[in-house]
Every structure is written in C-alpha cells, then in structure tokens.
N, CA and C atoms as an extended XYZ file, in Angstrom:
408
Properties=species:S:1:pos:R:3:atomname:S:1:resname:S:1:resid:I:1 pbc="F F F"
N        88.864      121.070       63.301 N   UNK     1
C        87.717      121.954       63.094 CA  UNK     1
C        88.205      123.268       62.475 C   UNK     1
N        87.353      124.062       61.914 N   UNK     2
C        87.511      124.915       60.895 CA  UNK     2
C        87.428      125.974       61.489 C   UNK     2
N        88.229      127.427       61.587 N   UNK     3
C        87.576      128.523       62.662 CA  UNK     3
C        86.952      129.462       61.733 C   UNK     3
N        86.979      129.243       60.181 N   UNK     4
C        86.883      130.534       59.466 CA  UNK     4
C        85.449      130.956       58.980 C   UNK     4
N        84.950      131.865       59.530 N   UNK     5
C        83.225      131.944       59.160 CA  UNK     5
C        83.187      133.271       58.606 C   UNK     5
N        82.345      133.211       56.721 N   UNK     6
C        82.716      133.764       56.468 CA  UNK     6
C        80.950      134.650       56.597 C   UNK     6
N        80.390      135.719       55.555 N   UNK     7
C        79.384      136.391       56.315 CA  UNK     7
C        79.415      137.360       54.471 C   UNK     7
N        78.124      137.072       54.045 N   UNK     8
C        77.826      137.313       52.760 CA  UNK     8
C        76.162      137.820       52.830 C   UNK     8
N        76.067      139.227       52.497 N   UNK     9
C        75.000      139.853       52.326 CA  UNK     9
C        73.917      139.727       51.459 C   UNK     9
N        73.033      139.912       50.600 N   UNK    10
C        72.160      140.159       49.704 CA  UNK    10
C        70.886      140.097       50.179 C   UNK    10
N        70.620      141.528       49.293 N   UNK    11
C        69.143      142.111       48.892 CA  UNK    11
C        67.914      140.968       48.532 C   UNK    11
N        66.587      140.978       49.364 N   UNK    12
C        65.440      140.202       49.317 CA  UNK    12
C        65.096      141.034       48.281 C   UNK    12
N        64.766      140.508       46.655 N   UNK    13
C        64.262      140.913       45.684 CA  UNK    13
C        62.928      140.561       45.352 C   UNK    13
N        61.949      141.127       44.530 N   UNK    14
C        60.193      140.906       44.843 CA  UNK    14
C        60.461      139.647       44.128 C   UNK    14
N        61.667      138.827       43.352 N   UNK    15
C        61.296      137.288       42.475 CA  UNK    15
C        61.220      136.458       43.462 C   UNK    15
N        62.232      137.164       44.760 N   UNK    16
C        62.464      136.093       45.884 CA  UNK    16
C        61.048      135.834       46.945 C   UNK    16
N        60.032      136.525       46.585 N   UNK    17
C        58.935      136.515       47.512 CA  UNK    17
C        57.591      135.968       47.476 C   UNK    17
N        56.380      135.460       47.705 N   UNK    18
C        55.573      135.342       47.340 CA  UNK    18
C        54.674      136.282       47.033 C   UNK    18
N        53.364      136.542       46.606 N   UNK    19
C        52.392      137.725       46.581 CA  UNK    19
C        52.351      138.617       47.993 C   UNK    19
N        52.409      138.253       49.220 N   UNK    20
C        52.064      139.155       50.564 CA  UNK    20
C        53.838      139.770       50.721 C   UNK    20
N        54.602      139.491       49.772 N   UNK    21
C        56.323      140.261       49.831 CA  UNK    21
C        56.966      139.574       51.074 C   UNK    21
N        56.556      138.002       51.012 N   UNK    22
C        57.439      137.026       51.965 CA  UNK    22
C        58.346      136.202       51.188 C   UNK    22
N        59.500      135.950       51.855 N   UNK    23
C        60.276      134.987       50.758 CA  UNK    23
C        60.102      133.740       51.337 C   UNK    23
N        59.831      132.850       49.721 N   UNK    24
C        59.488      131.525       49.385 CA  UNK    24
C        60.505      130.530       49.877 C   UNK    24
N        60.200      129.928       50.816 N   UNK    25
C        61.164      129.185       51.938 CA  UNK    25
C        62.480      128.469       50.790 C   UNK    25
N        62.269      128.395       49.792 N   UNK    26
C        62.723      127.345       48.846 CA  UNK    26
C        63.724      128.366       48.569 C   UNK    26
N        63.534      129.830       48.497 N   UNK    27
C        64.835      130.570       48.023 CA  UNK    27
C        65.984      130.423       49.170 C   UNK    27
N        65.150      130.361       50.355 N   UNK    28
C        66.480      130.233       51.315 CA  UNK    28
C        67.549      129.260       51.215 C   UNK    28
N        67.093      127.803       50.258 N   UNK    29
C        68.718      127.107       50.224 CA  UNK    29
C        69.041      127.982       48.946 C   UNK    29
N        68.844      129.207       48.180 N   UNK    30
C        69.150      129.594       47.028 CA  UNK    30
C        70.397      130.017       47.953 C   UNK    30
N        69.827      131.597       48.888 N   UNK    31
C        70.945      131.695       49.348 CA  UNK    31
C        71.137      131.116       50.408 C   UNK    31
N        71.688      129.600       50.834 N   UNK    32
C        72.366      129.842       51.390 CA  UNK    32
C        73.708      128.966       50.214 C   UNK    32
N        73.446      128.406       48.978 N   UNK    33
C        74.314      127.854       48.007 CA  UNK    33
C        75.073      129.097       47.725 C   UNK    33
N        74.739      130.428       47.454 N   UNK    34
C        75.340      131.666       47.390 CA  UNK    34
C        76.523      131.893       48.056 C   UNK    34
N        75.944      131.895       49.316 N   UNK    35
C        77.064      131.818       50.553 CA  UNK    35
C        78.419      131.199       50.851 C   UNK    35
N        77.809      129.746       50.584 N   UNK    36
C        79.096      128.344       50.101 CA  UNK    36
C        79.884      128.895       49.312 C   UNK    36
N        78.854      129.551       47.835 N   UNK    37
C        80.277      129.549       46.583 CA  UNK    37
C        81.132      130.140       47.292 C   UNK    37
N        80.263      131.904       47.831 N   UNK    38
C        81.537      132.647       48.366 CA  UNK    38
C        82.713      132.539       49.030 C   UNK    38
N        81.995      131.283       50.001 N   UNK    39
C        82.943      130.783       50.982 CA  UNK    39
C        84.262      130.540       50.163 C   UNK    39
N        84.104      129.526       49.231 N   UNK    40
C        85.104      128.966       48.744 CA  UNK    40
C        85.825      129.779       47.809 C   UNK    40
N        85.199      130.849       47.320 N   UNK    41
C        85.839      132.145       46.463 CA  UNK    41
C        86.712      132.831       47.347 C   UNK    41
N        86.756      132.702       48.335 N   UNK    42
C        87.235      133.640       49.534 CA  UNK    42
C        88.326      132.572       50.066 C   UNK    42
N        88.240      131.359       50.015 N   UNK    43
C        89.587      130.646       50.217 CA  UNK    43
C        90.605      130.286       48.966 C   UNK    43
N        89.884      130.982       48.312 N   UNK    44
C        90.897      130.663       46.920 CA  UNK    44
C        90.252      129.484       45.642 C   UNK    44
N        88.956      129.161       46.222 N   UNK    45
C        88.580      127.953       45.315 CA  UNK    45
C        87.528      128.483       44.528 C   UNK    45
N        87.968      127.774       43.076 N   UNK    46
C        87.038      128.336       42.046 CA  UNK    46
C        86.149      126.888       41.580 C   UNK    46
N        85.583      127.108       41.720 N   UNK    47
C        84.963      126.002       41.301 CA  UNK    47
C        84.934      125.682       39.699 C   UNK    47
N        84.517      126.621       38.845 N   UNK    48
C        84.539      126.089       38.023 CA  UNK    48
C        85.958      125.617       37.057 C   UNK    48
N        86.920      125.643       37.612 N   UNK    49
C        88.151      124.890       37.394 CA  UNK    49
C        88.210      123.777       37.396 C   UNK    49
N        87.418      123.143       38.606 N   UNK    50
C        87.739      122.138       39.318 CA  UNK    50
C        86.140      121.213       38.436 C   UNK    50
N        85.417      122.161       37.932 N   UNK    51
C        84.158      121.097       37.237 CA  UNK    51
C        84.946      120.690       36.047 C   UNK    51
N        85.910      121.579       35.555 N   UNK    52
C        86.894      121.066       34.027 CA  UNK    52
C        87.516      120.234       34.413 C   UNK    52
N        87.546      119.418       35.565 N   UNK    53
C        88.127      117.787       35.902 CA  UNK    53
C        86.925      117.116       36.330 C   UNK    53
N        86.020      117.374       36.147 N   UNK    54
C        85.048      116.768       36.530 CA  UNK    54
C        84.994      116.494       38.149 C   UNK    54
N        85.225      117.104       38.871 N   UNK    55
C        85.191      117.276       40.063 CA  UNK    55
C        84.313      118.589       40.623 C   UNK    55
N        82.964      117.465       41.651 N   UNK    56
C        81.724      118.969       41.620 CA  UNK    56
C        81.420      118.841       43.126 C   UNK    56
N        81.149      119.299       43.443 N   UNK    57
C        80.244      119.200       44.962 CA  UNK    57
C        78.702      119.701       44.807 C   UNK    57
N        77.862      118.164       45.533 N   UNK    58
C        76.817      118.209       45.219 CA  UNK    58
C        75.996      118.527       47.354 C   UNK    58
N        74.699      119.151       47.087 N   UNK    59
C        74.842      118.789       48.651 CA  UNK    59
C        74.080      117.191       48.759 C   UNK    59
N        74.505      116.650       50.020 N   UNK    60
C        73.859      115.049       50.255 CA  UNK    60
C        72.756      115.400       50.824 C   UNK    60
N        72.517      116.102       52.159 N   UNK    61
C        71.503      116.232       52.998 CA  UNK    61
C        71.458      117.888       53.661 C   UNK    61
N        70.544      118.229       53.769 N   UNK    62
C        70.639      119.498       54.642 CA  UNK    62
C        69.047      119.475       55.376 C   UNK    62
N        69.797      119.971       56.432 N   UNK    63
C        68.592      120.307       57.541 CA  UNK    63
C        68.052      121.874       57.798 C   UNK    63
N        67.070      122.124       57.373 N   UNK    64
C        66.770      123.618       57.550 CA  UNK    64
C        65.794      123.862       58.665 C   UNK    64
N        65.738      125.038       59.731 N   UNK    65
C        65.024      125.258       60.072 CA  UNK    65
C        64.603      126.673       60.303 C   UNK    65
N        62.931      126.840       59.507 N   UNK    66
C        62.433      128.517       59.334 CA  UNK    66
C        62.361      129.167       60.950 C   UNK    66
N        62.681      129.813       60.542 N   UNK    67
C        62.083      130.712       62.183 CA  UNK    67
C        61.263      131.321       62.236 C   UNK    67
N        61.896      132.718       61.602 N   UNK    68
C        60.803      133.383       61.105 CA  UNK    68
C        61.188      134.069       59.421 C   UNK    68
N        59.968      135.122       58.883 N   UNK    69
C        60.161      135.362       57.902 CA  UNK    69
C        61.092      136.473       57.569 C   UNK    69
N        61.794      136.067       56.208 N   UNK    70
C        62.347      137.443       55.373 CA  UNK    70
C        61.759      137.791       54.361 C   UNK    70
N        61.718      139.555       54.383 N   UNK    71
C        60.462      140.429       53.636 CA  UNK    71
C        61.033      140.905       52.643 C   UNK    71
N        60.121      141.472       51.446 N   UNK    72
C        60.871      141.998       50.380 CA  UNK    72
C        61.556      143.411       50.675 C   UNK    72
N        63.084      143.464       50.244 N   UNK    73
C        63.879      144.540       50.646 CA  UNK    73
C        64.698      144.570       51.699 C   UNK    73
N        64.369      143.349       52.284 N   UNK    74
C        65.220      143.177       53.519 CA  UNK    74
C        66.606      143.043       52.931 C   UNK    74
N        67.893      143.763       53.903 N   UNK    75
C        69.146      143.561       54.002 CA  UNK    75
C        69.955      141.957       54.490 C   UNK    75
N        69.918      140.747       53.723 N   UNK    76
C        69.977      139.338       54.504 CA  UNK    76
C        71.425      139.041       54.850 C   UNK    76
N        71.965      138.866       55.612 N   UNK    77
C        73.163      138.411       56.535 CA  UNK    77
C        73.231      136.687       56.509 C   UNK    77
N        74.481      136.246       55.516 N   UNK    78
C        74.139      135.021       55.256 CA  UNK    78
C        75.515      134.615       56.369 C   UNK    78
N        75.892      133.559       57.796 N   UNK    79
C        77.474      133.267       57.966 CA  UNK    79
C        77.109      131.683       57.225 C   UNK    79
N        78.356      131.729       57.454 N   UNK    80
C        78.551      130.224       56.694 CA  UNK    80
C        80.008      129.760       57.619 C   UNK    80
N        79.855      128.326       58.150 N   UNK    81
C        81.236      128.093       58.362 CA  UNK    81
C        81.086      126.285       58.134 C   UNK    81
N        82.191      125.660       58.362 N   UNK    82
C        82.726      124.422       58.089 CA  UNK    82
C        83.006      124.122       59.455 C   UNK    82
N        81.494      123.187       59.731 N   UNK    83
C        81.884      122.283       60.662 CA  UNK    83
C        82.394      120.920       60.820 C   UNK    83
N        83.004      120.698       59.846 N   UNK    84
C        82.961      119.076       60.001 CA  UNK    84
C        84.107      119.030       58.066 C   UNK    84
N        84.721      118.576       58.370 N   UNK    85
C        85.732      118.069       57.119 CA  UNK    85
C        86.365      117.003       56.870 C   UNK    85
N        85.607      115.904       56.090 N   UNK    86
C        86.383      114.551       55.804 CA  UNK    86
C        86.875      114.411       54.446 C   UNK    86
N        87.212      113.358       54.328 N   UNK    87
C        87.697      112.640       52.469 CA  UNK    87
C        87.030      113.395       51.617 C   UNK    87
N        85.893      112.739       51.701 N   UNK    88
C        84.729      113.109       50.793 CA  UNK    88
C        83.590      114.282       50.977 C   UNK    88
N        83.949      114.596       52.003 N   UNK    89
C        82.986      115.537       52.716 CA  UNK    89
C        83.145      116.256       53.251 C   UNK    89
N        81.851      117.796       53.531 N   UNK    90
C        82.225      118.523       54.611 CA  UNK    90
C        80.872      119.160       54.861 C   UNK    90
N        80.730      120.020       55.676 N   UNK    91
C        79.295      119.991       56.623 CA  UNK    91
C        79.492      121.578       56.546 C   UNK    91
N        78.618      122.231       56.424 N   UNK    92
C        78.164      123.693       56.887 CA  UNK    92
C        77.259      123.954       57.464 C   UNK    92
N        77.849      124.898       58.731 N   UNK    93
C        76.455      125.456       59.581 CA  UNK    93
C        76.466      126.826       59.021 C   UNK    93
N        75.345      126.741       58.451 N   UNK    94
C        75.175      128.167       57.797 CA  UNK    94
C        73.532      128.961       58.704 C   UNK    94
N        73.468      130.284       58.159 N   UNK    95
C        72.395      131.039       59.386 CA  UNK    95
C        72.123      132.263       58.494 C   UNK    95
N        70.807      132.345       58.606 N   UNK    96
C        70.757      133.717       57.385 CA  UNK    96
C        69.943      134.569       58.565 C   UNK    96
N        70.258      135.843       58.796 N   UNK    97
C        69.775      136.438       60.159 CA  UNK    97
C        69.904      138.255       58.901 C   UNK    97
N        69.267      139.025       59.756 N   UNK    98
C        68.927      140.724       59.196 CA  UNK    98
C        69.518      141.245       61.086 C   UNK    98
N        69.584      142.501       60.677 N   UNK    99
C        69.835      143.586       61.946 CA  UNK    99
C        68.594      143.802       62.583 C   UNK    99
N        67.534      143.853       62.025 N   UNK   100
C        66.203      144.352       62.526 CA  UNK   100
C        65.322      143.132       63.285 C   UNK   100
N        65.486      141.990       62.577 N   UNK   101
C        64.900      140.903       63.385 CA  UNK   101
C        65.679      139.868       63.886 C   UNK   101
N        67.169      139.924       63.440 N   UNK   102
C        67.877      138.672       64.401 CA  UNK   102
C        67.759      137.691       63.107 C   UNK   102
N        67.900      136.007       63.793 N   UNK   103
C        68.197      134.968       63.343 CA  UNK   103
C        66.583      134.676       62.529 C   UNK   103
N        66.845      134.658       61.083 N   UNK   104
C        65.592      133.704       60.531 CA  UNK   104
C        65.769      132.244       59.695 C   UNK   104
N        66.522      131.706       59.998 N   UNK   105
C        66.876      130.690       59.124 CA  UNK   105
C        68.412      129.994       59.732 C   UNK   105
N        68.350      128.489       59.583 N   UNK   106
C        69.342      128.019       60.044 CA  UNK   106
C        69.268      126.707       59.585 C   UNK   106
N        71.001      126.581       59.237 N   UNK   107
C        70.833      125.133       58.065 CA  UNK   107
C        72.151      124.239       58.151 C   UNK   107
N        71.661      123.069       58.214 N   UNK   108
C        73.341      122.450       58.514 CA  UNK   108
C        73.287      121.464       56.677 C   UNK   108
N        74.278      121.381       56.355 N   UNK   109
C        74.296      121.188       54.653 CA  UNK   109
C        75.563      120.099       54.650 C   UNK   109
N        75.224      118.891       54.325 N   UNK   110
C        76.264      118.146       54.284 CA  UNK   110
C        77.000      118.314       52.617 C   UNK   110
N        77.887      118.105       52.076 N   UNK   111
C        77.940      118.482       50.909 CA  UNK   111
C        79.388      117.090       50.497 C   UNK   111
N        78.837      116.062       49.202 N   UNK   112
C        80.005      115.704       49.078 CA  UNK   112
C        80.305      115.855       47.620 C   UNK   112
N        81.713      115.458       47.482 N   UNK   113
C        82.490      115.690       46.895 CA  UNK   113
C        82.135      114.114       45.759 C   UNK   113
N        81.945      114.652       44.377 N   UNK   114
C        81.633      113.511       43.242 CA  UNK   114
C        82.302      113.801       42.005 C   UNK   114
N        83.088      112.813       41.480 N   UNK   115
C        83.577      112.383       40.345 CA  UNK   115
C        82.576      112.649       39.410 C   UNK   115
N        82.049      113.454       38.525 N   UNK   116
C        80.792      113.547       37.710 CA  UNK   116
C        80.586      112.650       36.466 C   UNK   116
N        82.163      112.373       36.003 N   UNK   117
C        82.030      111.844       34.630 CA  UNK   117
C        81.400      110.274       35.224 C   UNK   117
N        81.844      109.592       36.668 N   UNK   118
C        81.330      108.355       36.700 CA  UNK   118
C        80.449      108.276       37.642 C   UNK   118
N        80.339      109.584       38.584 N   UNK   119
C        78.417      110.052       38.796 CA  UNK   119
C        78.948      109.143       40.333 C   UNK   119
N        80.025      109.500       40.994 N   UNK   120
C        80.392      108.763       42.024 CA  UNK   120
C        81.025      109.438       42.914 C   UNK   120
N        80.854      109.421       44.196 N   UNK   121
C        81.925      110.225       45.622 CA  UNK   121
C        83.207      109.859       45.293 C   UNK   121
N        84.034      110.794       45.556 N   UNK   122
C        85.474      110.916       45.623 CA  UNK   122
C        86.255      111.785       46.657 C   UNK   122
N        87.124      111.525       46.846 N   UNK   123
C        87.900      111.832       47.656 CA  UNK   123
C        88.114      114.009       47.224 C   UNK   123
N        88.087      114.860       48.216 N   UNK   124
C        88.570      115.918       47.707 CA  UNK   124
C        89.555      116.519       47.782 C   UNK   124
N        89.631      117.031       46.235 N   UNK   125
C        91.272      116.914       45.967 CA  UNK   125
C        91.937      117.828       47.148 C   UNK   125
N        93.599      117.020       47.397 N   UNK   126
C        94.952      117.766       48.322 CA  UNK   126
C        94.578      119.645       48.087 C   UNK   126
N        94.757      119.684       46.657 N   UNK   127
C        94.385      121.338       46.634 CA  UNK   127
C        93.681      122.238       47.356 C   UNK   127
N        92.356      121.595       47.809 N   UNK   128
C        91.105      122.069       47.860 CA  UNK   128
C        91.132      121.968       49.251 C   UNK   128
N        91.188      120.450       49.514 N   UNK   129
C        91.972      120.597       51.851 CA  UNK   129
C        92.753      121.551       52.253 C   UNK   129
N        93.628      122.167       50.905 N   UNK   130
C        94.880      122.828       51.852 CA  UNK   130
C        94.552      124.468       51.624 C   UNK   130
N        93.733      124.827       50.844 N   UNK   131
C        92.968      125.691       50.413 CA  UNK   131
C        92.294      126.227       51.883 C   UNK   131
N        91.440      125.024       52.386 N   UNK   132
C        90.548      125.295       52.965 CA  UNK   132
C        91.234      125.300       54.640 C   UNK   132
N        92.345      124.565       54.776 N   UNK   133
C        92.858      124.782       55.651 CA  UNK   133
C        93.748      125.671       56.512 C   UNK   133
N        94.092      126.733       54.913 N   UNK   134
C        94.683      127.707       55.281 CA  UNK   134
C        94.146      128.889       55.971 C   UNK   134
N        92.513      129.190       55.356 N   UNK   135
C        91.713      130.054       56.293 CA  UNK   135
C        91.312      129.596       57.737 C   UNK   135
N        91.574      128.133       58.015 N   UNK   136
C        91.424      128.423       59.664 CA  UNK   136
C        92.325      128.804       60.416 C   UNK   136
C-alpha cells in the first residue's frame, strides 16, 4: 500500500458553475483528473513522455459520491492517494473538501494502464512502479 497523499488546490471559476454559481457535478471528475496528473508530476512522472511510447492511462471505472455543493470562488482542496497498485492498474481515493464546509466530494477511480497504438491493457512500465514507489 501506498502512504503518499498528495493535496492540490484550485479556484471554482464562473465556467466551472451552473447559472445559480454551483459547480456542474461533471467538473468534479475535471478536477479530480487535475489532481492525478499532479500526483504523478510530484513523483517524477511525466506523462507526456510516456504517451511518445504510446503508453497512456485511461480511467476504467470511478465511483463518485456528491455531498454537498462547491460555489463559485470557492478555495477547492483536492487529496489524492493510491490505494491499490497492480500490473496494469491502480486505484485512487481521491476527496475534494474547502476549509469552510469540510468534505464535498469523494471518488474512488480505477485507472488502467493501455498500449494505445493496439488500444489494449498493459502492464505498467518498471519506471513508473519504481517512481511511484519511491514516494511511499
């Protein structure tokens, strides 16, 4: 298991909201994909290196659940961590929460790892395990 959780901010902007200045549930997997990149920017992984081998991470499944709402201007508190790490795969419990109201959002994101040129799961590369293993 992974101990490293990492914790990525950003501003609720009026694109992110509907007309009453609520954000559109659909932006919340925006950020929480935000979050991931960072994650992996922060262990050393660039992704787009790794798309010049045709190697991408797509997510498989994610489970979200709203709580309550985030408003336009709000300060958003994204953690992100790695619960779960196989071959092909790895799992994030991610949580997008503010100072003023606590927890509004919570998402578990399976994400695997695909060969793009033949549109198929693959194994993820030694680099990228040891990458990720070094921040726990």
């Amino acid at each position: 298991m992974l101990e490293y959780t990492d914790t990525h901010q950003l501003r609720v902007y009026y694109e992110d909201t509907d007309a009453g200045g609520i954000v559109y549930y659909a932006n919340y997997l925006k950020f929480f994909e935000r979050a991931r990149t960072e994650y992996l920017r922060k262990c050393g992984i660039n992704q787009s290196e790794f798309l010049e081998q045709n190697i991408g991470f797509v997510v498989r499944k994610i489970e979200m659940d709203n709580l309550a709402s985030a408003k336009l201007d709000d300060l958003l508190i994204v953690t992100s961590k790695i619960c779960q790490l196989k071959g092909a795969s790895l799992v994030f419990e991610q949580q997008i929460s503010t100072e003023s109201q606590g927890l509004l959002c919570t998402a578990k994101v399976r994400i695997a790892c695909v060969n793009l040129a033949l549109a198929k799961p693959c194994a993820i590369p030694e680099i990228i395990l040891g990458a990720l293993k070094r921040v726990s």
